[in-house]
Amino acid sequence: MEHKRVTLFAGHYGSGKTNIAVNYALHLAAEGKKVCIGDLDIVNPYFRTKDSAKDLTAAGIDLISPQFANTNVDLPALPAEAYRLVEDKSIYAIMDIGGDDRGAYALGRYAPAILAENNYRMAFVANCYRPLTRTAEDAIEVMREIEAACGIQFTCIINNSNLGTETTEETLVASRSFIERLSEMSGLPLWLTTAEEDLAKTMENVFPLRLQKKIFDLPPQKPQNRPLWG
């Protein structure tokens, strides 16, 4: 699957979109691409893209984050520089969108330019172990709220189902039915399944995983082309 010039990661709070956005940016940079990542989350002060600033800078990746990010200011504001993500066609732009519809409102101001260029991928990051997205039906509701808030529809799904450090092989296998149902209901292909690198190595013969430490492209698989897992 080819890389799109603009890649957007959105989902429920705590779904892991920031981790994936950062590692995808690092993957693109490792391929020699000029990358700029924008933290558009003006709602949640935790787990910010800015937390990985040193790693991003070391990889030659430009970072755009809300003013006063990682401070005690309650209402950070997006800098004018964020428009570079949609205006500078020489870069690969990564957008880390705030959780749920409240965080997605910030994306709305960039939606017309993104849609006009039509060279984007918007990924819904799903974790079936989060309290409010335990079922495909719940996840679909979150997905539709985000789309309504930002004015852009999702184009694919990322299965980031995990229990943090307690994630096991059984944890990943158990997420199959959830992600298959979500893909079927939404009509969207599964783009990536993620896991920590050590765990992914033990699972590579079970189904194709794409790592949080090293993320690679996975060919699109539409719902009718079962199975979604190798």
Coordinates of C-alpha atoms in Angstrom, one line a residue:
M1 CA 0.0 0.0 0.0
E2 CA 1.4 3.4 -1.0
H3 CA 1.9 6.1 1.6
K4 CA -0.5 9.0 1.4
R5 CA 0.8 12.5 1.8
V6 CA -1.4 13.2 4.7
T7 CA -2.1 10.5 7.3
L8 CA -4.5 11.1 10.2
F9 CA -4.9 9.0 13.3
A10 CA -8.0 9.4 15.4
G11 CA -10.0 7.3 17.9
H12 CA -11.3 7.1 21.4
Y13 CA -9.4 8.5 24.3
G14 CA -6.6 6.0 25.3
S15 CA -6.8 4.0 22.0
G16 CA -3.1 4.5 21.4
K17 CA -3.2 6.8 18.4
T18 CA -0.3 9.0 19.6
N19 CA 2.0 6.0 19.9
I20 CA 1.1 4.8 16.4
A21 CA 1.3 8.3 14.9
V22 CA 4.8 8.8 16.3
N23 CA 6.1 5.4 15.2
Y24 CA 4.6 5.8 11.7
A25 CA 6.3 9.1 11.4
L26 CA 9.6 7.5 12.4
H27 CA 9.0 4.7 9.8
L28 CA 8.5 7.3 7.0
A29 CA 11.6 9.2 8.1
A30 CA 13.6 5.9 8.0
E31 CA 12.6 5.6 4.4
G32 CA 14.2 8.9 3.7
K33 CA 10.9 10.9 3.5
K34 CA 10.6 14.5 4.7
V35 CA 8.1 14.2 7.6
C36 CA 6.2 16.7 9.7
I37 CA 4.0 15.5 12.5
G38 CA 1.3 17.7 14.1
D39 CA -0.3 17.2 17.5
L40 CA -3.8 18.5 17.0
D41 CA -5.0 17.3 20.4
I42 CA -6.1 20.4 22.3
V43 CA -8.2 18.5 24.8
N44 CA -6.1 15.8 26.5
P45 CA -2.9 17.1 28.2
Y46 CA -1.5 13.5 28.6
F47 CA 0.3 11.2 26.2
R48 CA 1.2 14.0 23.9
T49 CA 3.2 13.7 20.7
K50 CA 5.5 16.3 22.3
D51 CA 6.6 13.6 24.8
S52 CA 8.6 12.0 21.9
A53 CA 10.1 15.3 20.7
K54 CA 13.7 14.1 21.2
D55 CA 13.2 11.0 19.2
L56 CA 11.4 12.9 16.5
T57 CA 14.1 15.6 16.3
A58 CA 16.8 13.0 16.2
A59 CA 15.1 11.4 13.2
G60 CA 14.9 14.7 11.4
I61 CA 11.1 15.0 11.8
D62 CA 9.5 18.4 12.4
L63 CA 7.0 18.6 15.2
I64 CA 4.1 21.0 15.5
S65 CA 2.3 21.0 18.8
P66 CA -0.3 23.1 20.6
Q67 CA 1.0 26.2 22.3
F68 CA 1.8 25.5 26.0
A69 CA 1.7 21.7 25.4
N70 CA 3.0 19.8 28.4
T71 CA 2.4 22.8 30.7
N72 CA -0.3 23.5 33.3
V73 CA -2.2 25.8 30.9
D74 CA -5.7 24.3 30.6
L75 CA -6.6 25.5 27.0
P76 CA -3.7 25.1 24.6
A77 CA -4.1 26.6 21.2
L78 CA -2.9 25.3 17.8
P79 CA -0.2 27.5 16.2
A80 CA -0.6 29.0 12.8
E81 CA 2.3 26.8 11.7
A82 CA -0.1 23.9 11.7
Y83 CA -1.4 25.0 8.3
R84 CA 1.9 23.8 6.9
L85 CA 0.6 20.2 7.2
V86 CA -2.0 20.9 4.5
E87 CA -0.2 23.6 2.5
D88 CA 3.3 22.2 2.1
K89 CA 3.0 19.5 -0.5
S90 CA 6.7 18.6 -0.2
I91 CA 6.2 16.9 3.2
Y92 CA 4.5 13.8 4.4
A93 CA 2.2 15.1 7.1
I94 CA 1.1 13.1 10.1
M95 CA -1.8 14.3 12.2
D96 CA -2.5 13.1 15.7
I97 CA -6.1 14.0 16.4
G98 CA -7.7 14.5 19.8
G99 CA -9.9 11.8 21.2
D100 CA -13.6 11.5 20.4
D101 CA -15.6 14.3 18.7
R102 CA -14.4 17.0 21.1
G103 CA -10.9 16.5 20.0
A104 CA -11.8 16.2 16.4
Y105 CA -13.3 19.6 16.1
A106 CA -9.8 21.0 15.8
L107 CA -9.3 19.1 12.6
G108 CA -12.4 20.8 11.0
R109 CA -10.4 23.9 10.0
Y110 CA -8.1 21.8 7.9
A111 CA -10.7 19.5 6.4
P112 CA -11.5 21.5 3.2
A113 CA -7.8 21.5 2.2
I114 CA -7.4 17.8 3.0
L115 CA -10.4 16.9 1.0
A116 CA -9.5 19.1 -1.9
E117 CA -6.0 17.5 -2.2
N118 CA -7.5 14.1 -1.9
N119 CA -4.3 12.4 -0.9
Y120 CA -5.0 11.3 2.6
R121 CA -5.6 8.3 4.8
M122 CA -7.7 8.7 7.9
A123 CA -7.3 5.7 10.3
F124 CA -9.6 4.9 13.1
V125 CA -7.5 3.4 16.0
A126 CA -9.5 0.8 17.8
N127 CA -8.9 -0.9 21.1
C128 CA -11.6 -3.3 22.2
Y129 CA -10.2 -3.3 25.8
R130 CA -11.1 0.3 26.4
P131 CA -14.3 0.7 28.5
L132 CA -16.3 2.6 25.9
T133 CA -15.2 0.7 22.8
R134 CA -15.6 -2.9 23.9
T135 CA -18.0 -3.8 21.1
A136 CA -18.0 -3.0 17.4
E137 CA -21.3 -1.2 17.8
D138 CA -19.8 1.2 20.5
A139 CA -16.7 1.8 18.3
I140 CA -18.9 2.6 15.3
E141 CA -20.7 5.2 17.4
V142 CA -17.4 6.9 18.3
M143 CA -16.3 6.7 14.7
R144 CA -19.4 8.5 13.5
E145 CA -19.1 11.2 16.1
I146 CA -15.6 11.9 15.1
E147 CA -16.5 12.1 11.4
A148 CA -19.4 14.5 12.1
A149 CA -17.1 16.7 14.2
C150 CA -14.2 17.0 11.7
G151 CA -16.0 16.7 8.4
I152 CA -13.8 13.9 7.1
Q153 CA -14.7 10.2 6.8
F154 CA -12.4 7.4 7.9
T155 CA -10.8 5.3 5.2
C156 CA -9.4 2.4 7.2
I157 CA -9.1 0.8 10.7
I158 CA -6.1 0.0 12.9
N159 CA -6.4 -2.8 15.5
N160 CA -4.5 -1.6 18.5
S161 CA -6.3 -3.8 21.0
N162 CA -4.0 -4.2 24.0
L163 CA -3.9 -4.3 27.8
G164 CA -0.6 -2.4 28.1
T165 CA 2.1 -4.4 29.8
E166 CA -0.4 -7.2 30.4
T167 CA -1.0 -7.9 26.7
T168 CA -0.4 -11.5 25.7
E169 CA -0.8 -13.6 22.6
E170 CA -4.3 -14.5 23.9
T171 CA -5.1 -10.8 24.2
L172 CA -4.4 -10.3 20.5
V173 CA -6.1 -13.4 19.2
A174 CA -9.2 -12.5 21.2
S175 CA -9.5 -9.2 19.4
R176 CA -10.1 -10.9 16.0
S177 CA -13.9 -11.1 16.3
F178 CA -14.1 -7.5 17.4
I179 CA -12.0 -6.1 14.5
E180 CA -13.7 -8.3 11.9
R181 CA -17.1 -7.1 13.1
L182 CA -16.0 -3.5 13.1
S183 CA -14.6 -3.8 9.6
E184 CA -17.8 -5.5 8.4
M185 CA -20.1 -2.9 9.9
S186 CA -18.1 0.1 8.8
G187 CA -17.2 -1.2 5.4
L188 CA -13.6 -0.1 6.0
P189 CA -10.5 -2.2 5.4
L190 CA -8.1 -3.2 8.2
W191 CA -4.8 -1.4 7.6
L192 CA -2.6 -2.3 10.5
T193 CA -2.6 -4.6 13.5
T194 CA -0.1 -3.5 16.1
A195 CA 1.8 -5.0 19.0
E196 CA 5.0 -4.4 20.9
E197 CA 8.0 -5.7 19.0
D198 CA 8.9 -8.7 21.2
L199 CA 5.3 -10.0 21.3
A200 CA 4.9 -9.5 17.5
K201 CA 7.8 -11.7 16.8
T202 CA 6.1 -14.6 18.6
M203 CA 2.9 -14.0 16.8
E204 CA 4.1 -13.6 13.2
N205 CA 3.1 -17.1 12.3
V206 CA -0.4 -16.6 13.7
F207 CA -1.5 -13.5 11.8
P208 CA 0.4 -10.6 10.2
L209 CA 1.2 -8.0 12.8
R210 CA 2.6 -4.5 12.3
L211 CA 4.6 -3.3 15.2
Q212 CA 4.3 -0.2 17.4
K213 CA 8.1 0.0 17.4
K214 CA 8.3 -0.6 13.7
I215 CA 5.2 0.0 11.6
F216 CA 5.0 -1.3 8.1
D217 CA 2.3 -1.1 5.4
L218 CA -0.2 -3.9 5.3
P219 CA -2.1 -4.5 2.0
P220 CA -5.7 -3.5 2.2
Q221 CA -8.3 -6.2 2.9
K222 CA -11.9 -5.4 2.4
P223 CA -14.5 -7.0 4.6
Q224 CA -15.8 -9.3 1.9
N225 CA -12.4 -10.7 1.3
R226 CA -12.2 -12.9 4.4
P227 CA -10.2 -13.6 6.4
L228 CA -8.9 -10.3 7.6
W229 CA -6.1 -12.1 9.4
G230 CA -3.6 -14.2 7.7

